[in-house]
PDB file of C-alpha atoms in Angstrom:
ATOM      1  CA  MET A   1      -0.014   0.033   0.005  1.00  0.00           C
ATOM      2  CA  ASN A   2       1.419   3.362  -1.047  1.00  0.00           C
ATOM      3  CA  MET A   3       1.418   6.394   1.315  1.00  0.00           C
ATOM      4  CA  ASP A   4      -1.519   8.192  -0.518  1.00  0.00           C
ATOM      5  CA  ASP A   5      -3.732   5.055  -0.085  1.00  0.00           C
ATOM      6  CA  LYS A   6      -2.742   4.822   3.600  1.00  0.00           C
ATOM      7  CA  ILE A   7      -3.542   8.479   4.212  1.00  0.00           C
ATOM      8  CA  ASP A   8      -6.904   8.160   2.393  1.00  0.00           C
ATOM      9  CA  GLY A   9      -7.703   5.156   4.604  1.00  0.00           C
ATOM     10  CA  LEU A  10      -6.697   7.033   7.745  1.00  0.00           C
ATOM     11  CA  ILE A  11      -8.966  10.043   6.889  1.00  0.00           C
ATOM     12  CA  LYS A  12     -11.846   7.653   6.245  1.00  0.00           C
ATOM     13  CA  MET A  13     -11.092   5.868   9.521  1.00  0.00           C
ATOM     14  CA  PHE A  14     -10.910   9.054  11.574  1.00  0.00           C
ATOM     15  CA  GLU A  15     -13.971  10.628  10.055  1.00  0.00           C
ATOM     16  CA  SER A  16     -16.038   7.390  10.672  1.00  0.00           C
ATOM     17  CA  VAL A  17     -15.605   7.544  14.499  1.00  0.00           C
ATOM     18  CA  PRO A  18     -19.039   8.488  15.969  1.00  0.00           C
ATOM     19  CA  TYR A  19     -17.522  11.090  18.370  1.00  0.00           C
ATOM     20  CA  HIS A  20     -15.626  12.760  15.569  1.00  0.00           C
ATOM     21  CA  ARG A  21     -18.788  12.770  13.434  1.00  0.00           C
ATOM     22  CA  PHE A  22     -20.739  14.268  16.336  1.00  0.00           C
ATOM     23  CA  LEU A  23     -18.149  17.063  16.602  1.00  0.00           C
ATOM     24  CA  GLY A  24     -18.244  17.578  12.873  1.00  0.00           C
ATOM     25  CA  LEU A  25     -14.542  17.170  12.330  1.00  0.00           C
ATOM     26  CA  LYS A  26     -13.060  17.171   8.879  1.00  0.00           C
ATOM     27  CA  TYR A  27      -9.472  15.914   8.375  1.00  0.00           C
ATOM     28  CA  SER A  28      -7.855  18.077   5.731  1.00  0.00           C
ATOM     29  CA  VAL A  29      -4.234  17.039   5.846  1.00  0.00           C
ATOM     30  CA  ILE A  30      -2.466  13.943   7.070  1.00  0.00           C
ATOM     31  CA  ARG A  31       1.213  13.393   6.111  1.00  0.00           C
ATOM     32  CA  ASP A  32       4.213  11.969   7.825  1.00  0.00           C
ATOM     33  CA  GLY A  33       4.476  13.868  11.143  1.00  0.00           C
ATOM     34  CA  TYR A  34       1.863  16.562  10.359  1.00  0.00           C
ATOM     35  CA  GLY A  35      -1.872  16.776  10.434  1.00  0.00           C
ATOM     36  CA  GLU A  36      -4.685  19.329  10.089  1.00  0.00           C
ATOM     37  CA  LEU A  37      -8.311  19.120  11.074  1.00  0.00           C
ATOM     38  CA  ILE A  38     -11.233  21.556  10.835  1.00  0.00           C
ATOM     39  CA  LEU A  39     -13.985  21.918  13.347  1.00  0.00           C
ATOM     40  CA  PRO A  40     -17.127  24.004  12.725  1.00  0.00           C
ATOM     41  CA  VAL A  41     -18.082  25.917  15.904  1.00  0.00           C
ATOM     42  CA  ARG A  42     -21.648  24.908  16.682  1.00  0.00           C
ATOM     43  CA  ARG A  43     -23.968  25.885  19.435  1.00  0.00           C
ATOM     44  CA  GLU A  44     -23.724  22.348  20.982  1.00  0.00           C
ATOM     45  CA  LEU A  45     -19.993  22.926  21.514  1.00  0.00           C
ATOM     46  CA  LEU A  46     -20.304  26.269  23.382  1.00  0.00           C
ATOM     47  CA  ASN A  47     -20.067  26.657  27.183  1.00  0.00           C
ATOM     48  CA  ILE A  48     -22.535  28.710  29.260  1.00  0.00           C
ATOM     49  CA  ASN A  49     -20.673  31.932  28.267  1.00  0.00           C
ATOM     50  CA  GLY A  50     -21.312  31.338  24.565  1.00  0.00           C
ATOM     51  CA  VAL A  51     -17.694  30.371  23.629  1.00  0.00           C
ATOM     52  CA  LEU A  52     -16.112  27.114  22.531  1.00  0.00           C
ATOM     53  CA  HIS A  53     -15.945  24.840  25.611  1.00  0.00           C
ATOM     54  CA  GLY A  54     -12.515  24.402  27.072  1.00  0.00           C
ATOM     55  CA  GLY A  55     -12.809  20.628  26.872  1.00  0.00           C
ATOM     56  CA  ILE A  56     -13.274  20.852  23.163  1.00  0.00           C
ATOM     57  CA  TYR A  57      -9.841  22.482  22.862  1.00  0.00           C
ATOM     58  CA  TYR A  58      -8.374  19.536  24.695  1.00  0.00           C
ATOM     59  CA  THR A  59     -10.253  17.052  22.409  1.00  0.00           C
ATOM     60  CA  ILE A  60      -9.261  18.723  19.155  1.00  0.00           C
ATOM     61  CA  CYS A  61      -5.562  19.069  20.317  1.00  0.00           C
ATOM     62  CA  ASP A  62      -5.492  15.419  21.173  1.00  0.00           C
ATOM     63  CA  LEU A  63      -7.068  14.375  17.835  1.00  0.00           C
ATOM     64  CA  GLY A  64      -4.814  16.671  15.958  1.00  0.00           C
ATOM     65  CA  ALA A  65      -1.841  15.053  17.569  1.00  0.00           C
ATOM     66  CA  ALA A  66      -3.185  11.665  16.616  1.00  0.00           C
ATOM     67  CA  THR A  67      -3.491  12.657  12.969  1.00  0.00           C
ATOM     68  CA  ALA A  68       0.101  13.838  12.981  1.00  0.00           C
ATOM     69  CA  LEU A  69       1.464  10.751  14.723  1.00  0.00           C
ATOM     70  CA  GLU A  70      -0.585   8.105  12.887  1.00  0.00           C
ATOM     71  CA  ALA A  71       1.293   8.199   9.591  1.00  0.00           C
ATOM     72  CA  THR A  72       4.657   7.910  11.429  1.00  0.00           C
ATOM     73  CA  LEU A  73       3.757   4.662  13.324  1.00  0.00           C
ATOM     74  CA  ARG A  74       5.883   1.565  12.817  1.00  0.00           C
ATOM     75  CA  GLU A  75       3.876  -1.492  11.768  1.00  0.00           C
ATOM     76  CA  GLY A  76       2.173  -3.224  14.730  1.00  0.00           C
ATOM     77  CA  TYR A  77       2.179  -0.205  17.032  1.00  0.00           C
ATOM     78  CA  PHE A  78      -0.543   2.060  18.411  1.00  0.00           C
ATOM     79  CA  TYR A  79      -0.498   4.978  20.851  1.00  0.00           C
ATOM     80  CA  VAL A  80      -2.263   6.328  23.845  1.00  0.00           C
ATOM     81  CA  THR A  81      -2.127   9.844  25.374  1.00  0.00           C
ATOM     82  CA  HIS A  82       0.329   9.857  28.203  1.00  0.00           C
ATOM     83  CA  ASP A  83       0.152  13.627  29.027  1.00  0.00           C
ATOM     84  CA  ILE A  84      -1.596  16.654  27.668  1.00  0.00           C
ATOM     85  CA  ASN A  85      -1.308  20.335  28.447  1.00  0.00           C
ATOM     86  CA  VAL A  86      -3.373  22.924  26.676  1.00  0.00           C
ATOM     87  CA  ALA A  87      -3.076  26.669  27.090  1.00  0.00           C
ATOM     88  CA  ILE A  88      -6.248  28.429  25.823  1.00  0.00           C
ATOM     89  CA  LEU A  89      -5.161  31.934  24.661  1.00  0.00           C
ATOM     90  CA  SER A  90      -8.411  33.295  23.260  1.00  0.00           C
ATOM     91  CA  SER A  91     -12.003  32.239  22.671  1.00  0.00           C
ATOM     92  CA  VAL A  92     -14.187  31.878  19.667  1.00  0.00           C
ATOM     93  CA  SER A  93     -17.985  31.561  19.412  1.00  0.00           C
ATOM     94  CA  GLU A  94     -18.709  31.034  15.709  1.00  0.00           C
ATOM     95  CA  GLY A  95     -17.029  30.081  12.405  1.00  0.00           C
ATOM     96  CA  THR A  96     -14.581  27.260  12.163  1.00  0.00           C
ATOM     97  CA  VAL A  97     -11.217  26.471  13.881  1.00  0.00           C
ATOM     98  CA  THR A  98      -8.304  24.745  12.349  1.00  0.00           C
ATOM     99  CA  VAL A  99      -5.881  22.481  14.333  1.00  0.00           C
ATOM    100  CA  LYS A 100      -2.354  22.144  12.983  1.00  0.00           C
ATOM    101  CA  SER A 101      -0.379  19.380  14.709  1.00  0.00           C
ATOM    102  CA  GLU A 102       3.215  18.316  14.320  1.00  0.00           C
ATOM    103  CA  VAL A 103       5.270  15.515  15.710  1.00  0.00           C
ATOM    104  CA  LEU A 104       8.272  17.262  17.405  1.00  0.00           C
ATOM    105  CA  LYS A 105      10.143  14.021  18.262  1.00  0.00           C
ATOM    106  CA  SER A 106       9.246  10.320  18.202  1.00  0.00           C
ATOM    107  CA  GLY A 107      11.327   7.662  19.868  1.00  0.00           C
ATOM    108  CA  LYS A 108      10.897   3.974  20.745  1.00  0.00           C
ATOM    109  CA  ARG A 109       8.368   4.501  23.483  1.00  0.00           C
ATOM    110  CA  LEU A 110       7.340   8.186  23.505  1.00  0.00           C
ATOM    111  CA  ALA A 111       6.284  10.787  20.931  1.00  0.00           C
ATOM    112  CA  PHE A 112       6.036  14.515  21.613  1.00  0.00           C
ATOM    113  CA  VAL A 113       3.464  16.483  19.546  1.00  0.00           C
ATOM    114  CA  GLU A 114       2.382  20.051  19.370  1.00  0.00           C
ATOM    115  CA  SER A 115      -1.115  21.142  18.329  1.00  0.00           C
ATOM    116  CA  ARG A 116      -2.067  24.697  17.607  1.00  0.00           C
ATOM    117  CA  VAL A 117      -5.592  25.916  17.174  1.00  0.00           C
ATOM    118  CA  PHE A 118      -6.413  28.877  14.872  1.00  0.00           C
ATOM    119  CA  ASP A 119      -9.605  30.765  14.085  1.00  0.00           C
ATOM    120  CA  GLU A 120     -10.640  31.740  10.560  1.00  0.00           C
ATOM    121  CA  ASN A 121      -8.463  34.863  10.691  1.00  0.00           C
ATOM    122  CA  ASN A 122      -5.443  32.716  11.600  1.00  0.00           C
ATOM    123  CA  LYS A 123      -5.502  34.048  15.189  1.00  0.00           C
ATOM    124  CA  LEU A 124      -3.846  31.591  17.544  1.00  0.00           C
ATOM    125  CA  LEU A 125      -6.497  30.341  20.087  1.00  0.00           C
ATOM    126  CA  ALA A 126      -4.739  27.535  21.839  1.00  0.00           C
ATOM    127  CA  ILE A 127      -1.571  25.534  22.093  1.00  0.00           C
ATOM    128  CA  GLY A 128      -1.450  21.860  23.086  1.00  0.00           C
ATOM    129  CA  ARG A 129       1.655  19.958  24.019  1.00  0.00           C
ATOM    130  CA  LEU A 130       1.157  16.248  24.142  1.00  0.00           C
ATOM    131  CA  THR A 131       3.139  13.095  24.977  1.00  0.00           C
ATOM    132  CA  LYS A 132       1.981   9.924  23.405  1.00  0.00           C
ATOM    133  CA  THR A 133       3.059   6.486  24.612  1.00  0.00           C
ATOM    134  CA  LEU A 134       3.869   4.031  21.762  1.00  0.00           C
ATOM    135  CA  LEU A 135       2.804   0.471  22.405  1.00  0.00           C
ATOM    136  CA  ALA A 136       3.242  -2.721  20.540  1.00  0.00           C
ATOM    137  CA  ARG A 137       0.022  -4.590  19.647  1.00  0.00           C
ATOM    138  CA  LYS A 138      -0.058  -8.127  21.113  1.00  0.00           C
TER     139      LYS A 138
END
């Protein structure tokens, strides 16, 4: 299987997950060590103050990190989130947000990934720093 077929399969897999469909996520770019996804900001995702809920930032940073890491995995491996830290810098209440994630370093057991969330005007809304544990399938 070539890389384009693998990436098409990954996008279909990610977009078929019920939680991802509920959120309305669209995966726009997946390549070796980099991923982008787009989230429409809907009323169901807002907090009581009318802005995107903080937990959604955590979710999309984590899912963005997964897209960036997925294409780099060795055969027979998967990953789990070991640690996540998200700094929310600004809020948004409408439009779409884009998550751009990049694998900073990947070793035998750990991968370090950064996710950045932007609004439609390319304003930085949040930065996530994630550590993923790499595990062999049994």
